Short mmCIF file of C-alpha atoms in Angstrom, two decimals:
data_model
loop_
_atom_site.label_atom_id
_atom_site.label_comp_id
_atom_site.label_asym_id
_atom_site.label_seq_id
_atom_site.Cartn_x
_atom_site.Cartn_y
_atom_site.Cartn_z
CA MET A 733 0.00 0.00 0.00
CA THR A 734 1.37 3.43 -0.88
CA PRO A 735 1.56 6.31 1.60
CA GLY A 736 -1.36 7.95 -0.23
CA GLN A 737 -3.44 4.82 0.16
CA VAL A 738 -2.55 4.62 3.85
CA ARG A 739 -3.64 8.25 4.27
CA GLN A 740 -6.98 7.46 2.62
CA GLU A 741 -7.47 4.32 4.73
CA LEU A 742 -6.67 6.25 7.91
CA GLY A 743 -9.31 8.83 7.02
CA GLU A 744 -11.88 6.08 6.54
CA LEU A 745 -10.79 4.44 9.79
CA LEU A 746 -11.23 7.71 11.69
CA VAL A 747 -14.78 8.00 10.37
CA GLN A 748 -15.51 4.45 11.53
CA MET A 749 -13.98 5.20 14.93
CA SER A 750 -16.40 8.08 15.44
CA GLN A 751 -19.27 5.58 15.52
CA PRO A 752 -20.21 3.43 18.53
CA THR A 753 -17.59 0.71 18.93
CA THR A 754 -17.24 -2.82 20.22
CA PRO A 755 -14.12 -4.60 21.51
CA ASP A 756 -14.00 -6.45 18.16
CA ASP A 757 -13.91 -3.11 16.34
CA VAL A 758 -11.00 -1.98 18.47
CA GLU A 759 -9.11 -5.21 17.72
CA THR A 760 -9.77 -4.83 13.98
CA TRP A 761 -8.60 -1.22 13.98
CA THR A 762 -5.49 -2.08 15.95
CA ARG A 763 -4.58 -4.75 13.40
CA ALA A 764 -5.21 -2.27 10.58
CA LEU A 765 -2.92 0.32 12.18
CA ILE A 766 -0.14 -2.25 12.56
CA SER A 767 -0.57 -3.16 8.90
CA TYR A 768 -0.39 0.51 7.87
CA GLU A 769 2.80 0.97 9.88
CA HIS A 770 4.32 -2.06 8.16
CA ASP A 771 3.38 -0.67 4.75
CA LEU A 772 4.93 2.70 5.58
CA ASP A 773 8.10 1.03 6.89
CA TRP A 774 8.36 -0.83 3.59
CA ALA A 775 7.82 2.40 1.64
CA ASP A 776 10.55 4.12 3.70
CA ARG A 777 13.00 1.35 2.81
CA GLU A 778 12.12 1.60 -0.87
CA VAL A 779 12.55 5.38 -0.86
CA SER A 780 15.91 5.03 0.88
CA LEU A 781 17.13 2.57 -1.74
CA LEU A 782 15.92 4.82 -4.56
CA ARG A 783 17.70 7.82 -3.03
CA LYS A 784 20.93 5.81 -2.84
CA ALA A 785 20.53 4.75 -6.47
CA ILE A 786 19.97 8.36 -7.55
CA ALA A 787 23.06 9.48 -5.62
CA ASN A 788 25.14 6.75 -7.27
CA ILE A 789 23.90 7.70 -10.73
CA ARG A 790 24.62 11.39 -10.10
CA THR A 791 28.13 10.49 -8.94
CA ALA A 792 28.67 8.44 -12.09
CA LEU A 793 27.37 11.26 -14.28
CA THR A 794 29.68 13.74 -12.57
CA ALA A 795 32.64 11.43 -13.18
CA VAL A 796 31.73 11.07 -16.87
CA LYS A 797 31.27 14.81 -17.22
CA GLU A 798 34.68 15.50 -15.65
CA THR A 799 36.49 12.87 -17.75
CA PRO A 800 38.41 14.55 -20.57
#
């Protein structure tokens, strides 16, 4: 799930939470929040890897540009 999708899901979850709740609802929402955190952790790792790749490519381009 992308960060945008997590944001949308959280909005929907907050609407649901404003309604009368049961212990089962609380358990379901807790599991959903854990899942969202996992998805965001995964997205953070992917972004970090992409940033490293971009930095490596820029370094390579600089080296090519500076090569006579």
